[in-house]
PDB file of C-alpha atoms in Angstrom:
ATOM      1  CA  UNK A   1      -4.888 112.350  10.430  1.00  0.00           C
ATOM      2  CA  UNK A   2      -7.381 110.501   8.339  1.00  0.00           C
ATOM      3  CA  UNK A   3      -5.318 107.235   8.875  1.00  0.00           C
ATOM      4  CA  UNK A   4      -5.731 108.078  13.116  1.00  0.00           C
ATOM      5  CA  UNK A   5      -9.808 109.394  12.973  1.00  0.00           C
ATOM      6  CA  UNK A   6     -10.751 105.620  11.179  1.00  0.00           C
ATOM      7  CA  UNK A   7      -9.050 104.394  14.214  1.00  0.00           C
ATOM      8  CA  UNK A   8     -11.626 105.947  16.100  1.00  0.00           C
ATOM      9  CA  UNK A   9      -9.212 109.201  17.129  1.00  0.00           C
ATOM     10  CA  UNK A  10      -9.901 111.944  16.784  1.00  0.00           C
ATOM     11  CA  UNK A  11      -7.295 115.283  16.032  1.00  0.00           C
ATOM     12  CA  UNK A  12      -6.406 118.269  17.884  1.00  0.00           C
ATOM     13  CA  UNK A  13      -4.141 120.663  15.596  1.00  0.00           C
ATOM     14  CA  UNK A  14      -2.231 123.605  16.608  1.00  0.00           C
ATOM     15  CA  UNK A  15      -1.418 125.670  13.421  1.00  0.00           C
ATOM     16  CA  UNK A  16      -0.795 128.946  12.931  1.00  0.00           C
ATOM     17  CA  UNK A  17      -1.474 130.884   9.853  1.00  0.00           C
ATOM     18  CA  UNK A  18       1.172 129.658   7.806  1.00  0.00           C
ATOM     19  CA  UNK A  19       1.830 125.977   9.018  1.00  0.00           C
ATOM     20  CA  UNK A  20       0.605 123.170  11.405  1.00  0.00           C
ATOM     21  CA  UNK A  21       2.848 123.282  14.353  1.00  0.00           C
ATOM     22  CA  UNK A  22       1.766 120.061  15.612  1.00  0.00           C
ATOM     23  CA  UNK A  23      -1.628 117.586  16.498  1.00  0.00           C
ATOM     24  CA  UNK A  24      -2.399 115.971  18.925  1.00  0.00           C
ATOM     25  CA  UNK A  25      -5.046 112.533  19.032  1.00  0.00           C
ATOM     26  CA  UNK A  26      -7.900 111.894  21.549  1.00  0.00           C
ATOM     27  CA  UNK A  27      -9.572 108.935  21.944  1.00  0.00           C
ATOM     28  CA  UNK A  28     -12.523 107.612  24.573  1.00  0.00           C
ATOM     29  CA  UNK A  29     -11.857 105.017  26.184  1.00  0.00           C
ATOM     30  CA  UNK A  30     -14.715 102.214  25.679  1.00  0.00           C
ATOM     31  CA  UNK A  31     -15.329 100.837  29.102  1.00  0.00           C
ATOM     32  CA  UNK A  32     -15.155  96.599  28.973  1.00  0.00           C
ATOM     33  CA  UNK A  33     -18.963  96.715  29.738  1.00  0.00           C
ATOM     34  CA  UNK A  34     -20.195  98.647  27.231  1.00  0.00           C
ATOM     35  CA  UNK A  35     -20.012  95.824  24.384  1.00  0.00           C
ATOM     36  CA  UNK A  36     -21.662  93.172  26.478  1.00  0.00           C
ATOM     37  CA  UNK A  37     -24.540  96.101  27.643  1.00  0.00           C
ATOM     38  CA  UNK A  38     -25.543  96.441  23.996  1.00  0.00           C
ATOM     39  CA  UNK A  39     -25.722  93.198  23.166  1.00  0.00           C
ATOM     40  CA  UNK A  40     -28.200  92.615  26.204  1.00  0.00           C
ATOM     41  CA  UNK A  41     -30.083  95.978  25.029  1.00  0.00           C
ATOM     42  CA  UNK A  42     -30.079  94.054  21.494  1.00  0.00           C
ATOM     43  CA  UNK A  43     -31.842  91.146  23.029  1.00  0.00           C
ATOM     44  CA  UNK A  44     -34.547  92.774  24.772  1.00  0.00           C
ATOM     45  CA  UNK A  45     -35.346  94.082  20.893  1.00  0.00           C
ATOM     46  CA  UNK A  46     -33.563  97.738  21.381  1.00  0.00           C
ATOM     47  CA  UNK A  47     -32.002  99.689  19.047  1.00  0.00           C
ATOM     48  CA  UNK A  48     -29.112 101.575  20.111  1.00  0.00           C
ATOM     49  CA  UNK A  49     -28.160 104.916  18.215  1.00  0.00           C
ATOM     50  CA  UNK A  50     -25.256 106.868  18.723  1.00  0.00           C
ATOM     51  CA  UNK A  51     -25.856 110.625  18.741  1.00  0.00           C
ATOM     52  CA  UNK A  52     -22.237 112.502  18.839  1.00  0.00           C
ATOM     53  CA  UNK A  53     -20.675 115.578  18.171  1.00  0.00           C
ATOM     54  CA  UNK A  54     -17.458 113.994  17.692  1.00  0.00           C
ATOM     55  CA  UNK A  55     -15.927 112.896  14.030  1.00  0.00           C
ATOM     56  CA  UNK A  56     -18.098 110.518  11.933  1.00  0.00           C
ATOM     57  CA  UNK A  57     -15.068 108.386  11.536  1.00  0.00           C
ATOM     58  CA  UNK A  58     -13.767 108.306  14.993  1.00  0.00           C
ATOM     59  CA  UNK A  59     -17.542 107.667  16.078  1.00  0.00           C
ATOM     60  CA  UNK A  60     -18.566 104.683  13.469  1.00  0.00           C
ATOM     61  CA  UNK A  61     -15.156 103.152  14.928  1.00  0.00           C
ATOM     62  CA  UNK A  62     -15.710 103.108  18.603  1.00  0.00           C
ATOM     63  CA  UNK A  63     -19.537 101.778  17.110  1.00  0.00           C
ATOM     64  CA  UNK A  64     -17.988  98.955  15.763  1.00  0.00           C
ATOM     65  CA  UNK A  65     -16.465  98.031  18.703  1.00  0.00           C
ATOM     66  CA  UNK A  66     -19.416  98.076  20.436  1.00  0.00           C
ATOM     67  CA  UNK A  67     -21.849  96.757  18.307  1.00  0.00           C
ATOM     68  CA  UNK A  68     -24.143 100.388  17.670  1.00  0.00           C
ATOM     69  CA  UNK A  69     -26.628  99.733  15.308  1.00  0.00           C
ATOM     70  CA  UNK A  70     -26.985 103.509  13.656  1.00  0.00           C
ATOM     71  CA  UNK A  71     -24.522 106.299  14.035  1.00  0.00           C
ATOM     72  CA  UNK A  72     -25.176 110.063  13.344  1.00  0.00           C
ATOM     73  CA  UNK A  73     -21.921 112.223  13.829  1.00  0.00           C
ATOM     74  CA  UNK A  74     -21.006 116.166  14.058  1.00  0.00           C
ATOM     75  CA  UNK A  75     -24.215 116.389  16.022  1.00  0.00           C
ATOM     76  CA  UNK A  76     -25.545 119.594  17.574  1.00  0.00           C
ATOM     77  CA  UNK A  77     -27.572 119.976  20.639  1.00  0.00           C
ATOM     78  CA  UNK A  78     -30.818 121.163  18.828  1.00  0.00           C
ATOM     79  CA  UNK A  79     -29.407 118.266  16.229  1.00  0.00           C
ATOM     80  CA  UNK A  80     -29.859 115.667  18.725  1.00  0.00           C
ATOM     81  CA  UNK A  81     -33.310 117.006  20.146  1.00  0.00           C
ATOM     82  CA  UNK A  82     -35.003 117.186  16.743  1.00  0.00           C
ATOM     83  CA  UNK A  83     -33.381 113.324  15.951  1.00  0.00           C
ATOM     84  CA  UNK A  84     -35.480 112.425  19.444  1.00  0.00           C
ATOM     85  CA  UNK A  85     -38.212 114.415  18.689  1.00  0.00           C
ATOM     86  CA  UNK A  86     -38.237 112.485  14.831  1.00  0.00           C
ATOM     87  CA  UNK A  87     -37.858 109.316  16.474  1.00  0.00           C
ATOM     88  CA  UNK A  88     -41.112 110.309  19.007  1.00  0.00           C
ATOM     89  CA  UNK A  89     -43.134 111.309  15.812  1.00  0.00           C
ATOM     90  CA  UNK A  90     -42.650 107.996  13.734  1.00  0.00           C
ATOM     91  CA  UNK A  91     -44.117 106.103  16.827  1.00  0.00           C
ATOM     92  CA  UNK A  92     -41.374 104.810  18.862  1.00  0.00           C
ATOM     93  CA  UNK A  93     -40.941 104.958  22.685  1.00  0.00           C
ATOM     94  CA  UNK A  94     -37.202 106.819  22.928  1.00  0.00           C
ATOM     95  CA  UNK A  95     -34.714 106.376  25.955  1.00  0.00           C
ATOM     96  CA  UNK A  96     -31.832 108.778  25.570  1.00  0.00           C
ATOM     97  CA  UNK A  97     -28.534 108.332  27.691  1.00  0.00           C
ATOM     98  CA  UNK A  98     -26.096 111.229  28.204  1.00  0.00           C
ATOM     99  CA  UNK A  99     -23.877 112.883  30.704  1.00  0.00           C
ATOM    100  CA  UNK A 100     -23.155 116.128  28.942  1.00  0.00           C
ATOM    101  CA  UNK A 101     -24.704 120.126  29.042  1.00  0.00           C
ATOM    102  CA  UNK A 102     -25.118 119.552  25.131  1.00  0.00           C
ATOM    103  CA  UNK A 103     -27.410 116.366  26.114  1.00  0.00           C
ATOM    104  CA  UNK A 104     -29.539 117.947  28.167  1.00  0.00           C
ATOM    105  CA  UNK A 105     -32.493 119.037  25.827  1.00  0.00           C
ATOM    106  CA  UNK A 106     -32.389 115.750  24.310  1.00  0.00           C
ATOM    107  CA  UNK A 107     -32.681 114.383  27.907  1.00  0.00           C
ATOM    108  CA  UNK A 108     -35.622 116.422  28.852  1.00  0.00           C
ATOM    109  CA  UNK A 109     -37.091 115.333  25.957  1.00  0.00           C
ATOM    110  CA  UNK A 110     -37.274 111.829  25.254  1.00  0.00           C
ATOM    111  CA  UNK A 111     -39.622 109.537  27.015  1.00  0.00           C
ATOM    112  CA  UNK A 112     -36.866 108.507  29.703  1.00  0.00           C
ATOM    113  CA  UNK A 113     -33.875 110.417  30.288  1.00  0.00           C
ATOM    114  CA  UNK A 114     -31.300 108.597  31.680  1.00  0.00           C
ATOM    115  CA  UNK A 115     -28.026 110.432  32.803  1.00  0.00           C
ATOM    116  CA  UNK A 116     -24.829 108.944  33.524  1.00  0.00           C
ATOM    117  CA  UNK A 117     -23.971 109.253  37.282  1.00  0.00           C
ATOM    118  CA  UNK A 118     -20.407 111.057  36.069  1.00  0.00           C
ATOM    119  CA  UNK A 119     -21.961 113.543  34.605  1.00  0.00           C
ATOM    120  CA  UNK A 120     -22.822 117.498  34.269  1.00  0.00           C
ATOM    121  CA  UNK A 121     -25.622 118.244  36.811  1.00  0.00           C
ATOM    122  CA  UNK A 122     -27.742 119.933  34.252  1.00  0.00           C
ATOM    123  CA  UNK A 123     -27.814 116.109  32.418  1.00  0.00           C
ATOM    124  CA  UNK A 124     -28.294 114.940  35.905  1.00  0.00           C
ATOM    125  CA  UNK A 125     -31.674 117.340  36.631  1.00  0.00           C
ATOM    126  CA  UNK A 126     -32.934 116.878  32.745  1.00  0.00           C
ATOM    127  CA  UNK A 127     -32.820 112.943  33.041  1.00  0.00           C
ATOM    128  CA  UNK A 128     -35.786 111.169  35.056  1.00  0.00           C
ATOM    129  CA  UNK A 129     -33.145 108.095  35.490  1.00  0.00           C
ATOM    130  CA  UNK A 130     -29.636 108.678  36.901  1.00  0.00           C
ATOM    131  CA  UNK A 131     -27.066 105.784  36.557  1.00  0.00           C
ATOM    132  CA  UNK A 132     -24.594 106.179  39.302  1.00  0.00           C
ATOM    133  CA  UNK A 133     -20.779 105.413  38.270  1.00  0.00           C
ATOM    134  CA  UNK A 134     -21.386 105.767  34.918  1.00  0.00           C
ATOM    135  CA  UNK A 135     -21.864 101.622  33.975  1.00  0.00           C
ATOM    136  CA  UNK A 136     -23.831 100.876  30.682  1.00  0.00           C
ATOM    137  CA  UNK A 137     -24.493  97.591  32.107  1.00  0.00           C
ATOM    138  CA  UNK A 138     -26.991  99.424  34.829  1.00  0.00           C
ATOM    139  CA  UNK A 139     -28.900 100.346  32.089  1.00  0.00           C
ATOM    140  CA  UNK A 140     -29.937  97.011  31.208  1.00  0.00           C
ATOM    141  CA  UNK A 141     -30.506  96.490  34.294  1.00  0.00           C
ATOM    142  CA  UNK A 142     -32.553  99.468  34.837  1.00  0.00           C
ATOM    143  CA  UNK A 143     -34.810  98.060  31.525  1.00  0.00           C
ATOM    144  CA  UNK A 144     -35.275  95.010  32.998  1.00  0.00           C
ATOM    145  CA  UNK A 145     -36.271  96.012  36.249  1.00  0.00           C
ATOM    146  CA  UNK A 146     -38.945  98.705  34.898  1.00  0.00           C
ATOM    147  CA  UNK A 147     -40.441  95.332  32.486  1.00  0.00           C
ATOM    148  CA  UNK A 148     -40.482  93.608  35.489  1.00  0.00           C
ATOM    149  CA  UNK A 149     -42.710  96.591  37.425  1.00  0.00           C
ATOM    150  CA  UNK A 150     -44.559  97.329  34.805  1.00  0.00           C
ATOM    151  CA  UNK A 151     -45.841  93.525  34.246  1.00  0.00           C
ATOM    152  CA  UNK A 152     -46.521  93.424  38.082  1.00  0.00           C
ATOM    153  CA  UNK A 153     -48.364  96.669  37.668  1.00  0.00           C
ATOM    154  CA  UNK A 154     -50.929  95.299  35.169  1.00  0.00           C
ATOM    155  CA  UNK A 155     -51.535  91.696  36.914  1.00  0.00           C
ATOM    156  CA  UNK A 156     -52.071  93.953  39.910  1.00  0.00           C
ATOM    157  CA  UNK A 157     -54.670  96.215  37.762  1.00  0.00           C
ATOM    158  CA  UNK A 158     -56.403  92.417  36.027  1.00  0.00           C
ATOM    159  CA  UNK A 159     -56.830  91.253  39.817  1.00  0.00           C
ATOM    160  CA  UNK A 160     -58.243  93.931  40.899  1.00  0.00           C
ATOM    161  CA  UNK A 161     -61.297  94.428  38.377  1.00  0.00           C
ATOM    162  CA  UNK A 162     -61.774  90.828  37.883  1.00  0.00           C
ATOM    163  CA  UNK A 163     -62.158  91.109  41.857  1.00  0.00           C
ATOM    164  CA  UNK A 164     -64.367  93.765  41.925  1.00  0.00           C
ATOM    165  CA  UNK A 165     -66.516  92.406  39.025  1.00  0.00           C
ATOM    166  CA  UNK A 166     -66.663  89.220  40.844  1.00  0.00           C
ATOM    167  CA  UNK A 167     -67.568  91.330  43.669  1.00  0.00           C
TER     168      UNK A 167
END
């Protein structure tokens, strides 16, 4: 079992009192654009942490893969709200991604939500931002399009007082 959860599995075991009877391994399946999505979220200067329930083994693996910079396993719900609520108090500006009921406080409380299209509907109402399909890659996209508005926002603001001033 601990040979299958460093390969980023993780076990299902059906025991009775007396013996194991059997296990069975799960594993996600990483989606080809996730790698290349956090290496774009790594050049606009983002740090990407992985907040899971799942095995700290099976989790650091499927990190690895993808190039996460920090991973915190055997996560709670309340774990992963008090982790963005940490994160809010040292300063930084938290986006928090997630598609499931446990997510959903976490959602509501970072400073965007975003929820992954595939989702629970609770994740879904929490988030301010939903990704339809499910594609990491819209997320970049999604970062780059809200630099992009709010740069346009403040030229918009500078040429409006200098024109009233000059007025």
């Amino acid at each position: 079992i601990e040979e299958f959860t460093a390969q980023g599995k993780t076990p299902v075991i059906l025991a009775t009192k007396e013996k194991v009877l059997g296990f069975v391994m799960i594993a996600d399946e990483i989606k080809i654009e996730s790698k290349q999505a956090i290496a774009d979220l790594h050049k606009l200067g983002i740090k990407v942490i992985m907040l899971t329930g799942d095995d700290e083994k099976a989790a650091k693996h499927v990190a690895s893969l993808v190039g996460i910079d920090e991973v915190i396993a055997h996560v709670l719900p309340q774990d992963k709200l008090t982790k963005i609520k940490d994160l809010q108090s040292q300063g930084h500006i938290v986006a928090m991604a997630g598609d499931g009921v446990n997510d959903a406080p976490a959602l509501a409380q970072a400073d965007v939500g975003i929820a992954m299209g595939t989702g629970t509907d609770v994740a879904i109402e929490s988030a301010g931002i939903t990704l339809l399909g499910g594609d990491m890659s819209k997320l970049v996209k999604a970062v780059k399009l809200s630099k992009i508005t709010m740069r346009g926002i403040k030229q918009n603001l500078f040429w409006a007082f200098f024109y009233n001033i000059v007025g």
